[in-house]
Amino acid sequence: MRYISTRGAAPSLGFDEVLLTGLASDGGLYLPQSWPQFDAETLRDLRDLPYAELAIRIMSPFVKGSSFEKEFPDLVRAAYAGFNHPAVTPLVQLDSHLWLLELFHGPTFAFKDVALQLLGRLLNSALQTRKERATVIGATSGDTGSAAIEACRDRDSLDVFILYPHGRVSDVQRRQMTTVASANIHVLAIDGTFDDCQDLVKALFNDEEFRRMAQPTAVNSINWARIMAQIVYYFAAALALGAPDKPVSFSVPTGNFGNVFAAYAARRMGLPIERLIIGSNSNDVLPRFFEHGTLSATEVVPTLSPSMDIQVSSNFERFLFDLWEQNGTALADAMTEFKRGQRLSVAANAAALARNQFLAFGFNDQQTVEQIRKWYKNTGILLDPHSAIAVAAATKAQTKTPCIALATAHPAKFPAAIKQAIDFTPSLPHGLAEIMTKPERFTRLAGQLDIVRAHILKHLSQPVDKKRMAV
Ligand SMILES: *Cc1c(COP(=O)(O)O)cnc(C)c1O
């Protein structure tokens, strides 16, 4: 499989290069040149496979011709063996027509694990084949950092440096990062805000000399391999509810548009999906786009669903590529214009096409809390604020088919929102409770580029000594 950039000017690449590159050299995002197709008969054959075996079948066309062809099945099996539910992404029935797809059974109790557990293994393997090392560097406002750490810990070819704003993440979020006792993991508490951390990371990636010495790589949501891994659970859930003979709909709590783009990809690959529903919080850029045909970003408003506090969804460009009829040059012009004015309008026919593909609804914090309260009262099931928005959007869409709402985090990760809704805090699941007493390990640094840069270069390891790692 070859991959092309949404902006048309970067060279097409194979899977290995796309995995290691992230952003294309023309500023675009990589997409497969064509979508693998699964017809109804093939889908029926896939119905009873365990999750990992289904994942291998769905993803194989994407890695065809790469250095992974042979070991890919083992990497996939290893990635999902660590999930704490045998179905990996189990379905739970909420109402006669409404289902919950629980994506939080990975090591950090949030859906980022589903993609990152595989991505960490793929990266490490690609680097080993090339006899190279890389440094994963990321800024986190809470959840992505721990998922990246769990995905990359103890992998010989990777050093990991995660920057978070000191004093501005929750106790659980901090401990999920600082209690990982692996020699290749470095957690940096930066004096500053999340934006400061992100600026530091950007500056490091733009520093030629640093790039040469550290080979920085990002595991953020624009990496194609993350989308690829997320396509699988749409197939798994739809097959479990009778696809391809019965179509289903999905409702996805959306931030960077990675998760819902994976659903769109599944549909392009032949999975019969009736409605694709986007749930947003008060940062409702996407619902406004689907209503008016204009993308217009404003200031980010902090909400109870912080992983969706995003105004410019980085993966949206992958969908715009289709709306621009795959004309990368024209899309590049449009994206440049958007960057300048934070505004982008599409023609009326394109807006109608977009509305054909997605429904989108926004919900504020009060509505989110009401949803959590309502479903707890009616079913005893506790939704985290992100999942509550997916359920609210599913209800509002009134689909004719069964609707599957994606539950992207365990409720215990958001105790403050739950307390607002039902006046008590959920108990921590096994695995989160135990980190509350483990020793923490992190380095506090001033938010200055030269200090952070020097710290990282000083702590880069040579290939990690296995005995030293067994802490
Ligand atoms: C990342 C995240 C989202 C948003 O997913 P996108 O792929 O960015 O749209 C939703 N909920 C939770 C809990 C998340 O961590």
mmCIF file of N, CA, C and O in Angstrom, residues 38-121:
data_model
loop_
_atom_site.group_PDB
_atom_site.id
_atom_site.type_symbol
_atom_site.label_atom_id
_atom_site.label_comp_id
_atom_site.label_asym_id
_atom_site.label_seq_id
_atom_site.Cartn_x
_atom_site.Cartn_y
_atom_site.Cartn_z
ATOM 1 N N PHE A 38 -13.993 -4.519 1.620
ATOM 2 C CA PHE A 38 -14.513 -5.743 2.236
ATOM 3 C C PHE A 38 -15.969 -5.900 1.796
ATOM 4 O O PHE A 38 -16.814 -5.115 2.196
ATOM 5 N N ASP A 39 -16.229 -6.914 0.948
ATOM 6 C CA ASP A 39 -17.617 -7.087 0.515
ATOM 7 C C ASP A 39 -18.407 -7.881 1.565
ATOM 8 O O ASP A 39 -17.844 -8.374 2.551
ATOM 9 N N ALA A 40 -19.716 -7.979 1.325
ATOM 10 C CA ALA A 40 -20.603 -8.561 2.338
ATOM 11 C C ALA A 40 -20.194 -9.991 2.701
ATOM 12 O O ALA A 40 -20.194 -10.377 3.876
ATOM 13 N N GLU A 41 -19.813 -10.753 1.691
ATOM 14 C CA GLU A 41 -19.459 -12.145 1.964
ATOM 15 C C GLU A 41 -18.208 -12.237 2.847
ATOM 16 O O GLU A 41 -18.162 -13.019 3.803
ATOM 17 N N THR A 42 -17.212 -11.421 2.531
ATOM 18 C CA THR A 42 -15.994 -11.395 3.353
ATOM 19 C C THR A 42 -16.343 -10.981 4.783
ATOM 20 O O THR A 42 -15.843 -11.571 5.755
ATOM 21 N N LEU A 43 -17.198 -9.976 4.908
ATOM 22 C CA LEU A 43 -17.562 -9.502 6.247
ATOM 23 C C LEU A 43 -18.230 -10.617 7.058
ATOM 24 O O LEU A 43 -17.933 -10.790 8.240
ATOM 25 N N ARG A 44 -19.105 -11.376 6.408
ATOM 26 C CA ARG A 44 -19.761 -12.478 7.131
ATOM 27 C C ARG A 44 -18.733 -13.482 7.655
ATOM 28 O O ARG A 44 -18.871 -14.013 8.748
ATOM 29 N N ASP A 45 -17.699 -13.710 6.868
ATOM 30 C CA ASP A 45 -16.641 -14.646 7.288
ATOM 31 C C ASP A 45 -15.863 -14.132 8.496
ATOM 32 O O ASP A 45 -15.208 -14.895 9.196
ATOM 33 N N LEU A 46 -15.881 -12.820 8.707
ATOM 34 C CA LEU A 46 -15.079 -12.234 9.787
ATOM 35 C C LEU A 46 -15.838 -12.207 11.119
ATOM 36 O O LEU A 46 -15.280 -11.872 12.152
ATOM 37 N N ARG A 47 -17.131 -12.576 11.063
ATOM 38 C CA ARG A 47 -18.015 -12.342 12.201
ATOM 39 C C ARG A 47 -17.551 -12.921 13.534
ATOM 40 O O ARG A 47 -17.679 -12.271 14.549
ATOM 41 N N ASP A 48 -17.046 -14.129 13.533
ATOM 42 C CA ASP A 48 -16.795 -14.762 14.825
ATOM 43 C C ASP A 48 -15.340 -14.728 15.263
ATOM 44 O O ASP A 48 -14.954 -15.436 16.189
ATOM 45 N N LEU A 49 -14.540 -13.896 14.624
ATOM 46 C CA LEU A 49 -13.117 -13.859 14.987
ATOM 47 C C LEU A 49 -12.912 -13.127 16.312
ATOM 48 O O LEU A 49 -13.589 -12.143 16.597
ATOM 49 N N PRO A 50 -11.929 -13.584 17.125
ATOM 50 C CA PRO A 50 -11.532 -12.796 18.292
ATOM 51 C C PRO A 50 -10.974 -11.444 17.825
ATOM 52 O O PRO A 50 -10.522 -11.317 16.683
ATOM 53 N N TYR A 51 -10.984 -10.448 18.722
ATOM 54 C CA TYR A 51 -10.625 -9.078 18.329
ATOM 55 C C TYR A 51 -9.281 -9.000 17.598
ATOM 56 O O TYR A 51 -9.178 -8.402 16.523
ATOM 57 N N ALA A 52 -8.243 -9.615 18.157
ATOM 58 C CA ALA A 52 -6.901 -9.470 17.566
ATOM 59 C C ALA A 52 -6.853 -10.083 16.161
ATOM 60 O O ALA A 52 -6.212 -9.531 15.260
ATOM 61 N N GLU A 53 -7.559 -11.206 15.981
ATOM 62 C CA GLU A 53 -7.542 -11.853 14.654
ATOM 63 C C GLU A 53 -8.301 -10.998 13.645
ATOM 64 O O GLU A 53 -7.890 -10.858 12.488
ATOM 65 N N LEU A 54 -9.402 -10.412 14.072
ATOM 66 C CA LEU A 54 -10.143 -9.495 13.207
ATOM 67 C C LEU A 54 -9.251 -8.298 12.848
ATOM 68 O O LEU A 54 -9.183 -7.872 11.686
ATOM 69 N N ALA A 55 -8.538 -7.795 13.861
ATOM 70 C CA ALA A 55 -7.661 -6.629 13.650
ATOM 71 C C ALA A 55 -6.611 -6.943 12.584
ATOM 72 O O ALA A 55 -6.323 -6.115 11.710
ATOM 73 N N ILE A 56 -6.052 -8.141 12.645
ATOM 74 C CA ILE A 56 -5.031 -8.528 11.662
ATOM 75 C C ILE A 56 -5.636 -8.516 10.258
ATOM 76 O O ILE A 56 -5.050 -7.983 9.316
ATOM 77 N N ARG A 57 -6.842 -9.086 10.133
ATOM 78 C CA ARG A 57 -7.483 -9.157 8.811
ATOM 79 C C ARG A 57 -7.826 -7.769 8.266
ATOM 80 O O ARG A 57 -7.627 -7.478 7.095
ATOM 81 N N ILE A 58 -8.348 -6.904 9.130
ATOM 82 C CA ILE A 58 -8.760 -5.566 8.669
ATOM 83 C C ILE A 58 -7.541 -4.714 8.300
ATOM 84 O O ILE A 58 -7.557 -3.960 7.327
ATOM 85 N N MET A 59 -6.457 -4.827 9.083
ATOM 86 C CA MET A 59 -5.312 -3.929 8.882
ATOM 87 C C MET A 59 -4.294 -4.445 7.873
ATOM 88 O O MET A 59 -3.483 -3.663 7.371
ATOM 89 N N SER A 60 -4.315 -5.747 7.588
ATOM 90 C CA SER A 60 -3.278 -6.303 6.707
ATOM 91 C C SER A 60 -3.107 -5.560 5.384
ATOM 92 O O SER A 60 -1.967 -5.315 4.967
ATOM 93 N N PRO A 61 -4.195 -5.184 4.681
ATOM 94 C CA PRO A 61 -3.990 -4.484 3.405
ATOM 95 C C PRO A 61 -3.191 -3.180 3.566
ATOM 96 O O PRO A 61 -2.493 -2.765 2.651
ATOM 97 N N PHE A 62 -3.292 -2.548 4.750
ATOM 98 C CA PHE A 62 -2.602 -1.269 4.964
ATOM 99 C C PHE A 62 -1.096 -1.442 5.138
ATOM 100 O O PHE A 62 -0.329 -0.508 4.924
ATOM 101 N N VAL A 63 -0.667 -2.617 5.604
ATOM 102 C CA VAL A 63 0.766 -2.817 5.843
ATOM 103 C C VAL A 63 1.404 -3.686 4.754
ATOM 104 O O VAL A 63 2.588 -4.036 4.833
ATOM 105 N N LYS A 64 0.604 -4.015 3.741
ATOM 106 C CA LYS A 64 1.107 -4.849 2.658
ATOM 107 C C LYS A 64 2.318 -4.185 1.989
ATOM 108 O O LYS A 64 2.313 -2.988 1.716
ATOM 109 N N GLY A 65 3.363 -4.964 1.776
ATOM 110 C CA GLY A 65 4.560 -4.438 1.133
ATOM 111 C C GLY A 65 5.514 -3.738 2.088
ATOM 112 O O GLY A 65 6.584 -3.293 1.695
ATOM 113 N N SER A 66 5.154 -3.642 3.394
ATOM 114 C CA SER A 66 6.044 -2.982 4.358
ATOM 115 C C SER A 66 6.984 -4.008 4.971
ATOM 116 O O SER A 66 6.849 -5.207 4.726
ATOM 117 N N SER A 67 7.904 -3.541 5.803
ATOM 118 C CA SER A 67 8.831 -4.462 6.463
ATOM 119 C C SER A 67 8.100 -5.299 7.517
ATOM 120 O O SER A 67 8.668 -6.201 8.103
ATOM 121 N N PHE A 68 6.835 -4.974 7.784
ATOM 122 C CA PHE A 68 6.102 -5.642 8.861
ATOM 123 C C PHE A 68 5.356 -6.885 8.435
ATOM 124 O O PHE A 68 4.786 -7.569 9.269
ATOM 125 N N GLU A 69 5.259 -7.109 7.132
ATOM 126 C CA GLU A 69 4.313 -8.125 6.679
ATOM 127 C C GLU A 69 4.354 -9.397 7.513
ATOM 128 O O GLU A 69 3.323 -9.949 7.838
ATOM 129 N N LYS A 70 5.593 -9.831 7.883
ATOM 130 C CA LYS A 70 5.686 -11.122 8.554
ATOM 131 C C LYS A 70 5.340 -11.060 10.034
ATOM 132 O O LYS A 70 4.618 -11.900 10.556
ATOM 133 N N GLU A 71 5.873 -10.047 10.722
ATOM 134 C CA GLU A 71 5.684 -10.040 12.176
ATOM 135 C C GLU A 71 4.429 -9.290 12.618
ATOM 136 O O GLU A 71 4.080 -9.294 13.802
ATOM 137 N N PHE A 72 3.744 -8.669 11.680
ATOM 138 C CA PHE A 72 2.571 -7.865 12.034
ATOM 139 C C PHE A 72 1.558 -8.618 12.905
ATOM 140 O O PHE A 72 1.133 -8.104 13.946
ATOM 141 N N PRO A 73 1.173 -9.858 12.535
ATOM 142 C CA PRO A 73 0.190 -10.563 13.373
ATOM 143 C C PRO A 73 0.627 -10.685 14.833
ATOM 144 O O PRO A 73 -0.182 -10.474 15.739
ATOM 145 N N ASP A 74 1.914 -10.977 15.056
ATOM 146 C CA ASP A 74 2.363 -11.126 16.446
ATOM 147 C C ASP A 74 2.328 -9.795 17.193
ATOM 148 O O ASP A 74 2.012 -9.748 18.385
ATOM 149 N N LEU A 75 2.669 -8.710 16.489
ATOM 150 C CA LEU A 75 2.635 -7.397 17.140
ATOM 151 C C LEU A 75 1.202 -7.032 17.520
ATOM 152 O O LEU A 75 0.954 -6.481 18.594
ATOM 153 N N VAL A 76 0.259 -7.357 16.653
ATOM 154 C CA VAL A 76 -1.148 -7.044 16.938
ATOM 155 C C VAL A 76 -1.626 -7.872 18.133
ATOM 156 O O VAL A 76 -2.259 -7.349 19.063
ATOM 157 N N ARG A 77 -1.315 -9.166 18.116
ATOM 158 C CA ARG A 77 -1.760 -10.028 19.232
ATOM 159 C C ARG A 77 -1.188 -9.523 20.556
ATOM 160 O O ARG A 77 -1.883 -9.457 21.570
ATOM 161 N N ALA A 78 0.107 -9.125 20.541
ATOM 162 C CA ALA A 78 0.736 -8.645 21.780
ATOM 163 C C ALA A 78 0.072 -7.339 22.235
ATOM 164 O O ALA A 78 -0.142 -7.125 23.431
ATOM 165 N N ALA A 79 -0.273 -6.476 21.286
ATOM 166 C CA ALA A 79 -0.858 -5.178 21.648
ATOM 167 C C ALA A 79 -2.171 -5.352 22.400
ATOM 168 O O ALA A 79 -2.458 -4.615 23.343
ATOM 169 N N TYR A 80 -2.988 -6.341 21.993
ATOM 170 C CA TYR A 80 -4.312 -6.460 22.601
ATOM 171 C C TYR A 80 -4.382 -7.507 23.708
ATOM 172 O O TYR A 80 -5.400 -7.612 24.397
ATOM 173 N N ALA A 81 -3.281 -8.247 23.914
ATOM 174 C CA ALA A 81 -3.257 -9.225 25.007
ATOM 175 C C ALA A 81 -3.283 -8.524 26.363
ATOM 176 O O ALA A 81 -3.718 -9.092 27.356
ATOM 177 N N GLY A 82 -2.813 -7.276 26.415
ATOM 178 C CA GLY A 82 -2.731 -6.569 27.693
ATOM 179 C C GLY A 82 -4.024 -5.879 28.108
ATOM 180 O O GLY A 82 -4.060 -5.208 29.135
ATOM 181 N N PHE A 83 -5.096 -6.009 27.328
ATOM 182 C CA PHE A 83 -6.361 -5.377 27.707
ATOM 183 C C PHE A 83 -7.066 -6.212 28.764
ATOM 184 O O PHE A 83 -6.934 -7.437 28.786
ATOM 185 N N ASN A 84 -7.810 -5.535 29.649
ATOM 186 C CA ASN A 84 -8.368 -6.257 30.794
ATOM 187 C C ASN A 84 -9.777 -6.817 30.534
ATOM 188 O O ASN A 84 -10.502 -7.127 31.462
ATOM 189 N N HIS A 85 -10.161 -6.906 29.269
ATOM 190 C CA HIS A 85 -11.440 -7.552 28.929
ATOM 191 C C HIS A 85 -11.194 -8.481 27.742
ATOM 192 O O HIS A 85 -10.550 -8.064 26.774
ATOM 193 N N PRO A 86 -11.697 -9.724 27.793
ATOM 194 C CA PRO A 86 -11.397 -10.672 26.707
ATOM 195 C C PRO A 86 -11.911 -10.200 25.348
ATOM 196 O O PRO A 86 -11.359 -10.575 24.311
ATOM 197 N N ALA A 87 -12.954 -9.362 25.318
ATOM 198 C CA ALA A 87 -13.463 -8.865 24.041
ATOM 199 C C ALA A 87 -12.684 -7.633 23.567
ATOM 200 O O ALA A 87 -12.961 -7.107 22.497
ATOM 201 N N VAL A 88 -11.729 -7.163 24.366
ATOM 202 C CA VAL A 88 -10.919 -5.960 24.116
ATOM 203 C C VAL A 88 -11.788 -4.699 24.111
ATOM 204 O O VAL A 88 -11.573 -3.785 24.907
ATOM 205 N N THR A 89 -12.782 -4.620 23.192
ATOM 206 C CA THR A 89 -13.692 -3.465 23.158
ATOM 207 C C THR A 89 -15.133 -3.974 23.264
ATOM 208 O O THR A 89 -15.842 -4.066 22.270
ATOM 209 N N PRO A 90 -15.578 -4.308 24.485
ATOM 210 C CA PRO A 90 -16.901 -4.920 24.646
ATOM 211 C C PRO A 90 -18.056 -3.949 24.373
ATOM 212 O O PRO A 90 -17.912 -2.745 24.547
ATOM 213 N N LEU A 91 -19.181 -4.514 23.950
ATOM 214 C CA LEU A 91 -20.425 -3.757 23.764
ATOM 215 C C LEU A 91 -21.322 -3.961 24.981
ATOM 216 O O LEU A 91 -21.466 -5.082 25.462
ATOM 217 N N VAL A 92 -21.937 -2.883 25.441
ATOM 218 C CA VAL A 92 -22.872 -2.963 26.557
ATOM 219 C C VAL A 92 -24.177 -2.333 26.101
ATOM 220 O O VAL A 92 -24.165 -1.262 25.489
ATOM 221 N N GLN A 93 -25.293 -2.997 26.373
ATOM 222 C CA GLN A 93 -26.570 -2.438 25.917
ATOM 223 C C GLN A 93 -27.092 -1.421 26.923
ATOM 224 O O GLN A 93 -27.174 -1.684 28.111
ATOM 225 N N LEU A 94 -27.435 -0.214 26.425
ATOM 226 C CA LEU A 94 -27.920 0.862 27.296
ATOM 227 C C LEU A 94 -29.429 0.975 27.244
ATOM 228 O O LEU A 94 -30.081 1.315 28.226
ATOM 229 N N ASP A 95 -29.991 0.750 26.052
ATOM 230 C CA ASP A 95 -31.416 0.957 25.826
ATOM 231 C C ASP A 95 -31.812 0.034 24.670
ATOM 232 O O ASP A 95 -30.946 -0.598 24.079
ATOM 233 N N SER A 96 -33.093 -0.025 24.310
ATOM 234 C CA SER A 96 -33.491 -1.009 23.309
ATOM 235 C C SER A 96 -32.734 -0.830 21.996
ATOM 236 O O SER A 96 -32.439 -1.794 21.307
ATOM 237 N N HIS A 97 -32.390 0.403 21.672
ATOM 238 C CA HIS A 97 -31.746 0.686 20.394
ATOM 239 C C HIS A 97 -30.319 1.195 20.540
ATOM 240 O O HIS A 97 -29.668 1.496 19.556
ATOM 241 N N LEU A 98 -29.876 1.334 21.765
ATOM 242 C CA LEU A 98 -28.637 2.092 22.030
ATOM 243 C C LEU A 98 -27.597 1.228 22.741
ATOM 244 O O LEU A 98 -27.907 0.588 23.749
ATOM 245 N N TRP A 99 -26.414 1.229 22.187
ATOM 246 C CA TRP A 99 -25.317 0.423 22.733
ATOM 247 C C TRP A 99 -24.134 1.311 23.052
ATOM 248 O O TRP A 99 -23.954 2.364 22.449
ATOM 249 N N LEU A 100 -23.306 0.801 23.996
ATOM 250 C CA LEU A 100 -22.093 1.505 24.389
ATOM 251 C C LEU A 100 -20.910 0.632 23.983
ATOM 252 O O LEU A 100 -20.872 -0.547 24.331
ATOM 253 N N LEU A 101 -19.973 1.201 23.239
ATOM 254 C CA LEU A 101 -18.764 0.454 22.879
ATOM 255 C C LEU A 101 -17.652 0.919 23.813
ATOM 256 O O LEU A 101 -17.157 2.042 23.700
ATOM 257 N N GLU A 102 -17.291 0.054 24.754
ATOM 258 C CA GLU A 102 -16.323 0.454 25.787
ATOM 259 C C GLU A 102 -14.897 0.317 25.266
ATOM 260 O O GLU A 102 -14.401 -0.788 25.054
ATOM 261 N N LEU A 103 -14.247 1.463 25.106
ATOM 262 C CA LEU A 103 -12.893 1.471 24.544
ATOM 263 C C LEU A 103 -11.840 1.706 25.621
ATOM 264 O O LEU A 103 -10.703 2.026 25.305
ATOM 265 N N PHE A 104 -12.237 1.557 26.891
ATOM 266 C CA PHE A 104 -11.319 1.963 27.972
ATOM 267 C C PHE A 104 -10.767 0.788 28.772
ATOM 268 O O PHE A 104 -10.461 0.933 29.945
ATOM 269 N N HIS A 105 -10.596 -0.352 28.140
ATOM 270 C CA HIS A 105 -10.080 -1.506 28.884
ATOM 271 C C HIS A 105 -8.576 -1.719 28.720
ATOM 272 O O HIS A 105 -8.044 -2.765 29.051
ATOM 273 N N GLY A 106 -7.891 -0.700 28.192
ATOM 274 C CA GLY A 106 -6.432 -0.768 28.072
ATOM 275 C C GLY A 106 -5.742 -0.306 29.346
ATOM 276 O O GLY A 106 -6.411 0.043 30.316
ATOM 277 N N PRO A 107 -4.398 -0.297 29.350
ATOM 278 C CA PRO A 107 -3.645 -0.012 30.573
ATOM 279 C C PRO A 107 -3.888 1.367 31.192
ATOM 280 O O PRO A 107 -3.711 1.516 32.396
ATOM 281 N N THR A 108 -4.301 2.377 30.429
ATOM 282 C CA THR A 108 -4.525 3.695 31.058
ATOM 283 C C THR A 108 -6.000 4.070 31.150
ATOM 284 O O THR A 108 -6.334 5.194 31.474
ATOM 285 N N PHE A 109 -6.886 3.138 30.834
ATOM 286 C CA PHE A 109 -8.329 3.337 31.006
ATOM 287 C C PHE A 109 -8.909 4.427 30.104
ATOM 288 O O PHE A 109 -9.904 5.061 30.440
ATOM 289 N N ALA A 110 -8.273 4.674 28.949
ATOM 290 C CA ALA A 110 -8.843 5.598 27.963
ATOM 291 C C ALA A 110 -8.611 5.024 26.569
ATOM 292 O O ALA A 110 -7.740 4.182 26.373
ATOM 293 N N PHE A 111 -9.382 5.497 25.614
ATOM 294 C CA PHE A 111 -9.390 4.828 24.309
ATOM 295 C C PHE A 111 -8.092 5.019 23.520
ATOM 296 O O PHE A 111 -7.826 4.269 22.588
ATOM 297 N N LYS A 112 -7.262 5.993 23.907
ATOM 298 C CA LYS A 112 -5.985 6.195 23.218
ATOM 299 C C LYS A 112 -5.141 4.912 23.226
ATOM 300 O O LYS A 112 -4.341 4.687 22.326
ATOM 301 N N ASP A 113 -5.339 4.080 24.257
ATOM 302 C CA ASP A 113 -4.578 2.828 24.350
ATOM 303 C C ASP A 113 -4.795 1.920 23.143
ATOM 304 O O ASP A 113 -3.887 1.202 22.741
ATOM 305 N N VAL A 114 -6.007 1.905 22.599
ATOM 306 C CA VAL A 114 -6.316 0.959 21.523
ATOM 307 C C VAL A 114 -5.345 1.181 20.356
ATOM 308 O O VAL A 114 -4.822 0.228 19.776
ATOM 309 N N ALA A 115 -5.079 2.440 20.036
ATOM 310 C CA ALA A 115 -4.165 2.718 18.934
ATOM 311 C C ALA A 115 -2.710 2.725 19.402
ATOM 312 O O ALA A 115 -1.829 2.179 18.729
ATOM 313 N N LEU A 116 -2.447 3.316 20.568
ATOM 314 C CA LEU A 116 -1.047 3.504 20.967
ATOM 315 C C LEU A 116 -0.364 2.203 21.367
ATOM 316 O O LEU A 116 0.837 2.038 21.151
ATOM 317 N N GLN A 117 -1.109 1.246 21.922
ATOM 318 C CA GLN A 117 -0.486 -0.033 22.264
ATOM 319 C C GLN A 117 0.089 -0.700 21.017
ATOM 320 O O GLN A 117 1.123 -1.363 21.078
ATOM 321 N N LEU A 118 -0.559 -0.500 19.888
ATOM 322 C CA LEU A 118 -0.020 -1.055 18.642
ATOM 323 C C LEU A 118 1.078 -0.145 18.088
ATOM 324 O O LEU A 118 2.137 -0.610 17.672
ATOM 325 N N LEU A 119 0.827 1.161 18.106
ATOM 326 C CA LEU A 119 1.795 2.103 17.533
ATOM 327 C C LEU A 119 3.177 1.976 18.187
ATOM 328 O O LEU A 119 4.201 1.981 17.501
ATOM 329 N N GLY A 120 3.222 1.854 19.514
ATOM 330 C CA GLY A 120 4.499 1.723 20.213
ATOM 331 C C GLY A 120 5.280 0.515 19.713
ATOM 332 O O GLY A 120 6.485 0.580 19.467
ATOM 333 N N ARG A 121 4.569 -0.581 19.526
ATOM 334 C CA ARG A 121 5.226 -1.811 19.051
ATOM 335 C C ARG A 121 5.675 -1.678 17.602
ATOM 336 O O ARG A 121 6.752 -2.148 17.224
#
